[in-house]
Structures are given as structure tokens and as C-alpha cells.
Amino acid sequence: KKIILWVVVGLVGFFVVIFFTVNSATKAPVKVSNQFIDNIQAGDAAAAYALFSTEAQQVVPVDQFDTLVAQVAPILNTKEKMTSKSINGETGQAASSTVTYEIKGTDGKTYVVTINLPKENGDWKVLNFESDSK
């Protein structure tokens, strides 16, 4: 019985360590994606755009992004719920992360927003985001 108890305690400890390791590893990209969502919901396109990666800023013109934020901010300005987060890192490649949210829009639809973030010069940045309604 003592052996079984120690095995159970060991397994619980292992899963606790894994949980905290995953939460710690995803903390920084989640913080950036939360800021990005909050900025869009507040209609602050400039602050959201500042979180874009260099690549994203080269592809998306400021005025086009301003227009997009002005259109979606009134619809997505309700409380978001993070539904998943992941971080990927392979040898020889930059780390990347994906954070997904559900947002009940003011139009009655539920939007699934997925934000993709690369690590750029040691900082997490927004590469792109997708939105689908359910």
C-alpha cells in the first residue's frame, strides 16, 4: 500500500510540475496576445499595431489596420475567454506560439480569434490573427 501511495504522489507531483512548466512557458506570449485583443477591443489600433512583428508591419499597412480595428472594435468589445494556448520550439527555428479566444460579439455571434506569435529579437510579437464566427 505504501508503494502505491508513493506512486500516486509521484504522478500527481509530475503533473503539477508539467502544468506549471506549460503555464510558465506560455505566459509571455499570452500577455502579448491579451494586450493585442484588449487594444483592438478598445479601438486603439496604434497600440495593437505596435505589437505586430516586423514581417506583419511590412505586409499590413497602418491605414488598412486602422480601418479594420474601427470596424471590429464595436463588435468584439465584450469579455474574451481564452480557450487554448500553445508554444512551439524546434531546434534551428524561432519559437512560435498560438493563443485562441472566444468572444461573444455584440451582434450575437461567437467569434473564435486565433493569434499567431513568433519570438522576434527576444520579444513576442503578433504575426497574424484569424477570426471565424460559430
Coordinates of C-alpha atoms in Angstrom, one line a residue:
K1 CA 0.0 0.0 0.0
K2 CA 2.9 2.4 0.8
I3 CA 4.4 1.8 -2.7
I4 CA 1.0 2.6 -4.4
L5 CA 0.7 5.7 -2.3
W6 CA 4.2 6.9 -3.3
V7 CA 3.5 6.2 -7.0
V8 CA 0.3 8.2 -6.8
V9 CA 2.0 11.1 -5.0
G10 CA 4.8 10.9 -7.6
L11 CA 2.4 11.0 -10.5
V12 CA 0.5 14.0 -9.0
G13 CA 3.7 15.8 -8.4
F14 CA 4.8 15.1 -12.0
F15 CA 1.6 16.5 -13.4
V16 CA 1.8 19.6 -11.2
V17 CA 5.3 20.3 -12.5
I18 CA 4.2 19.8 -16.1
F19 CA 1.2 22.2 -15.5
F20 CA 3.4 24.9 -14.1
T21 CA 6.0 24.5 -16.8
V22 CA 3.5 24.9 -19.6
N23 CA 1.9 27.9 -17.9
S24 CA 5.3 29.5 -17.3
A25 CA 6.4 28.9 -20.9
T26 CA 3.2 30.4 -22.4
K27 CA 3.0 33.3 -20.0
A28 CA 4.8 35.9 -22.2
P29 CA 3.1 35.2 -25.5
V30 CA -0.3 35.1 -23.7
K31 CA 0.5 38.5 -22.2
V32 CA 1.2 40.0 -25.6
S33 CA -1.9 38.4 -27.2
N34 CA -4.1 39.6 -24.3
Q35 CA -2.7 43.2 -24.9
F36 CA -3.4 42.9 -28.6
I37 CA -7.0 41.8 -28.0
D38 CA -7.5 44.5 -25.3
N39 CA -6.2 47.2 -27.7
I40 CA -8.4 46.1 -30.5
Q41 CA -11.5 45.9 -28.2
A42 CA -10.6 49.5 -27.0
G43 CA -10.3 50.6 -30.6
D44 CA -6.6 51.5 -30.1
A45 CA -5.3 50.5 -33.5
A46 CA -1.9 52.2 -32.9
A47 CA -1.2 50.2 -29.7
A48 CA -2.3 47.0 -31.3
Y49 CA -0.2 47.7 -34.5
A50 CA 2.9 48.3 -32.3
L51 CA 2.6 44.7 -31.2
F52 CA 3.0 43.4 -34.8
S53 CA 6.1 41.7 -35.8
T54 CA 8.4 43.3 -38.4
E55 CA 7.0 40.9 -41.0
A56 CA 3.4 41.8 -40.2
Q57 CA 4.1 45.5 -40.4
Q58 CA 5.7 45.0 -43.8
V59 CA 2.5 43.2 -45.1
V60 CA -0.3 45.2 -43.4
P61 CA -0.4 49.0 -44.0
V62 CA -1.2 51.1 -40.9
D63 CA -4.3 52.7 -42.5
Q64 CA -5.7 49.3 -43.5
F65 CA -5.3 48.1 -40.0
D66 CA -6.8 51.3 -38.6
T67 CA -9.9 50.6 -40.7
L68 CA -10.2 47.0 -39.7
V69 CA -10.0 47.9 -36.0
A70 CA -12.6 50.6 -36.4
Q71 CA -14.9 48.0 -37.9
V72 CA -14.4 45.2 -35.4
A73 CA -13.9 47.0 -32.1
P74 CA -17.6 47.8 -31.6
I75 CA -18.5 44.1 -32.2
L76 CA -15.7 42.4 -30.2
N77 CA -15.7 44.8 -27.2
T78 CA -17.1 42.1 -24.8
K79 CA -15.1 39.8 -22.4
E80 CA -12.9 37.4 -24.2
K81 CA -12.3 33.8 -23.0
M82 CA -9.0 32.1 -23.8
T83 CA -9.7 28.6 -25.0
S84 CA -6.2 27.3 -25.8
K85 CA -2.6 28.3 -25.9
S86 CA 0.5 26.5 -27.2
I87 CA 4.1 27.2 -27.7
N88 CA 6.3 25.6 -30.4
G89 CA 10.1 25.5 -30.5
E90 CA 12.2 23.4 -32.8
T91 CA 16.0 23.3 -33.0
G92 CA 17.2 25.8 -35.6
Q93 CA 13.8 27.6 -35.8
A94 CA 12.5 30.6 -33.9
A95 CA 9.9 29.9 -31.2
S96 CA 6.3 30.5 -32.0
S97 CA 3.0 30.5 -30.1
T98 CA -0.7 30.3 -30.8
V99 CA -3.4 31.7 -28.5
T100 CA -7.1 31.2 -29.2
Y101 CA -10.0 33.1 -27.7
E102 CA -13.8 33.0 -27.9
I103 CA -15.6 36.4 -27.9
K104 CA -19.3 36.8 -27.8
G105 CA -19.9 39.7 -30.2
T106 CA -22.3 42.4 -29.7
D107 CA -24.0 41.1 -32.9
G108 CA -24.9 37.9 -31.1
K109 CA -22.3 35.7 -32.8
T110 CA -19.5 34.0 -31.1
Y111 CA -16.1 34.7 -32.7
V112 CA -13.1 32.4 -32.4
V113 CA -10.0 34.6 -32.7
T114 CA -6.6 32.8 -33.1
I115 CA -3.4 34.9 -32.7
N116 CA -0.1 33.6 -34.0
L117 CA 3.0 35.0 -32.4
P118 CA 6.7 34.5 -33.3
K119 CA 9.6 35.4 -31.0
E120 CA 11.4 38.3 -32.6
N121 CA 14.7 39.6 -31.1
G122 CA 13.7 38.1 -27.7
D123 CA 10.2 39.6 -27.7
W124 CA 6.9 38.0 -28.6
K125 CA 5.1 39.8 -31.4
V126 CA 1.9 39.3 -33.3
L127 CA 2.4 37.8 -36.8
N128 CA -1.2 37.5 -37.7
F129 CA -4.7 36.7 -36.4
E130 CA -7.7 34.9 -37.8
S131 CA -11.4 35.2 -36.8
D132 CA -14.2 32.9 -37.6
S133 CA -17.8 33.0 -36.2
K134 CA -19.7 30.0 -35.0

